[in-house]
């Protein structure tokens, strides 16, 4: 029998720390609010004005994701204010491929022992990502779970809701042989392939996060924490134009597994691997681990973050759209007849 009263703190949960973290989160979240936000952080549920008078048939599009073992790099470097932004951008891209603009975002952060400062850093990145994408940080959950996570570690997940007019949905159904594939470049690995990347750098090569990668011009930590880019701003202006037949966000599974997700029956894709500059980080990893080319293209984005399928007649105007923004765009392949597969030639 206990000789003194046992508290929640004795079990490893510090309610005072949770309160301090929540206070910081409220301040960060309010900076993302707009006129459609109808509730405060701390409510049991977040409220958002669901009227869309400018849309004929509004369709809500929702998605959820995380940033995988990229978090391990954040733990090793002690840099926690970038993975939250990555999380938002990843989720934005996932609904963007259907033509949806983001409305609001919710997060979930779980840790063994809550550090208000670390949580505030993560949420600061989330709030920054929301502001950049015109998205409200409407709510979330912070869970302290003693014994469940290693000391100093945490997990984070994001949930996003956006909207698109039914007649403007981009679903790939009109993709046909002869169409062109255009590609927007990535910024490093984004948030996929980190289990293999960490094995290559930290186990095979024996590097640490502070090791300077001369071919890249940055440390391992800096290179692996490069942002996951959002393509919302670049694609704004094209989403309602009717020129985009399909969009594929290149995440886990790379080009070979993500492009087939938008291909209709009877079509396939042939990609010219020499049509864009593969980032040096990818060739370096391939050299370190003698990784097969097929494994590289199935695991990593290889320097491409978003793929656009369009009619050949529209490719020129789409390229002009990006060049006027100072954005790079590469023509990387064609749609051919086939069985919803990708060939990299």
Short mmCIF file of C-alpha atoms in Angstrom, two decimals, residues 13-131:
data_model
loop_
_atom_site.label_atom_id
_atom_site.label_comp_id
_atom_site.label_asym_id
_atom_site.label_seq_id
_atom_site.Cartn_x
_atom_site.Cartn_y
_atom_site.Cartn_z
CA UNK A 13 2.32 13.05 -16.52
CA UNK A 14 2.94 16.71 -15.70
CA UNK A 15 -0.36 18.60 -16.04
CA UNK A 16 1.36 21.93 -15.35
CA UNK A 17 3.71 21.38 -18.29
CA UNK A 18 0.74 20.49 -20.48
CA UNK A 19 -0.98 23.71 -19.46
CA UNK A 20 2.11 25.78 -20.33
CA UNK A 21 2.35 24.05 -23.72
CA UNK A 22 -1.34 24.67 -24.41
CA UNK A 23 -0.98 28.37 -23.62
CA UNK A 24 1.82 28.67 -26.20
CA UNK A 25 -0.16 26.68 -28.75
CA UNK A 26 -3.18 28.97 -28.37
CA UNK A 27 -1.03 32.01 -29.14
CA UNK A 28 0.50 30.36 -32.23
CA UNK A 29 -2.84 29.07 -33.52
CA UNK A 30 -4.60 32.44 -33.23
CA UNK A 31 -2.15 33.88 -35.75
CA UNK A 32 -3.62 31.53 -38.38
CA UNK A 33 -7.28 32.36 -37.69
CA UNK A 34 -9.45 34.12 -40.25
CA UNK A 35 -13.04 35.36 -40.46
CA UNK A 36 -14.31 31.79 -40.97
CA UNK A 37 -12.89 30.61 -37.63
CA UNK A 38 -15.73 30.30 -35.11
CA UNK A 39 -14.01 28.78 -32.07
CA UNK A 40 -10.96 29.16 -29.86
CA UNK A 41 -8.19 26.62 -29.28
CA UNK A 42 -9.17 24.64 -26.18
CA UNK A 43 -12.73 23.92 -27.22
CA UNK A 44 -13.76 20.27 -27.42
CA UNK A 45 -14.19 20.77 -31.16
CA UNK A 46 -13.05 23.38 -33.64
CA UNK A 47 -15.75 25.26 -35.56
CA UNK A 48 -15.35 26.62 -39.07
CA UNK A 49 -17.89 28.44 -41.25
CA UNK A 50 -18.99 25.87 -43.84
CA UNK A 51 -20.81 28.21 -46.21
CA UNK A 52 -19.30 28.42 -49.72
CA UNK A 53 -21.48 30.86 -51.69
CA UNK A 54 -18.90 31.20 -54.48
CA UNK A 55 -18.94 27.47 -55.22
CA UNK A 56 -21.75 25.73 -57.09
CA UNK A 57 -21.27 22.27 -55.55
CA UNK A 58 -18.60 22.41 -52.83
CA UNK A 59 -16.88 19.10 -52.10
CA UNK A 60 -14.80 18.64 -48.95
CA UNK A 61 -11.48 16.83 -49.36
CA UNK A 62 -9.71 15.46 -46.27
CA UNK A 63 -6.37 13.76 -45.65
CA UNK A 64 -4.10 12.69 -42.81
CA UNK A 65 -0.37 12.01 -42.73
CA UNK A 66 2.86 12.26 -40.76
CA UNK A 67 6.53 12.95 -41.51
CA UNK A 68 7.85 9.47 -40.80
CA UNK A 69 11.35 8.89 -39.48
CA UNK A 70 12.44 12.36 -40.55
CA UNK A 71 11.60 13.00 -36.90
CA UNK A 72 14.70 11.02 -35.93
CA UNK A 73 16.81 13.68 -37.64
CA UNK A 74 15.00 16.39 -35.70
CA UNK A 75 15.75 14.52 -32.45
CA UNK A 76 19.43 14.14 -33.35
CA UNK A 77 19.90 17.81 -34.33
CA UNK A 78 17.65 19.31 -31.66
CA UNK A 79 15.87 21.28 -34.40
CA UNK A 80 12.11 20.95 -33.95
CA UNK A 81 10.64 23.99 -35.74
CA UNK A 82 10.80 22.57 -39.28
CA UNK A 83 9.01 19.22 -39.17
CA UNK A 84 5.67 20.91 -38.39
CA UNK A 85 5.89 22.95 -41.56
CA UNK A 86 6.79 19.79 -43.47
CA UNK A 87 3.69 18.12 -42.04
CA UNK A 88 1.37 20.89 -43.22
CA UNK A 89 2.92 21.11 -46.68
CA UNK A 90 2.71 17.35 -47.15
CA UNK A 91 -0.99 17.33 -46.25
CA UNK A 92 -1.70 20.38 -48.44
CA UNK A 93 -0.14 18.61 -51.44
CA UNK A 94 -2.19 15.49 -50.79
CA UNK A 95 -5.50 17.34 -51.23
CA UNK A 96 -4.10 19.70 -53.85
CA UNK A 97 -3.84 16.82 -56.33
CA UNK A 98 -7.65 16.76 -56.44
CA UNK A 99 -7.83 20.50 -56.97
CA UNK A 100 -8.73 21.36 -53.36
CA UNK A 101 -7.59 24.47 -51.50
CA UNK A 102 -6.94 23.97 -47.76
CA UNK A 103 -9.45 25.29 -45.21
CA UNK A 104 -8.24 24.10 -41.81
CA UNK A 105 -5.71 21.81 -40.18
CA UNK A 106 -5.52 19.81 -36.95
CA UNK A 107 -2.45 18.26 -35.35
CA UNK A 108 -1.65 15.44 -32.95
CA UNK A 109 1.58 15.45 -30.94
CA UNK A 110 2.40 12.57 -28.60
CA UNK A 111 5.45 12.24 -26.37
CA UNK A 112 6.69 10.35 -23.34
CA UNK A 113 7.55 13.36 -21.19
CA UNK A 114 6.18 16.67 -22.38
CA UNK A 115 8.59 19.54 -22.95
CA UNK A 116 6.60 22.75 -23.45
CA UNK A 117 9.50 24.30 -25.37
CA UNK A 118 9.80 21.39 -27.81
CA UNK A 119 6.05 21.22 -28.38
CA UNK A 120 5.97 24.98 -28.94
CA UNK A 121 8.74 24.64 -31.56
CA UNK A 122 6.83 21.90 -33.40
CA UNK A 123 3.58 23.88 -33.34
CA UNK A 124 5.42 27.03 -34.44
CA UNK A 125 6.39 25.15 -37.61
CA UNK A 126 2.82 23.94 -38.05
CA UNK A 127 1.47 27.47 -37.62
CA UNK A 128 4.00 28.85 -40.12
CA UNK A 129 2.98 26.20 -42.64
CA UNK A 130 -0.68 27.01 -42.11
CA UNK A 131 -0.13 30.75 -42.61
#
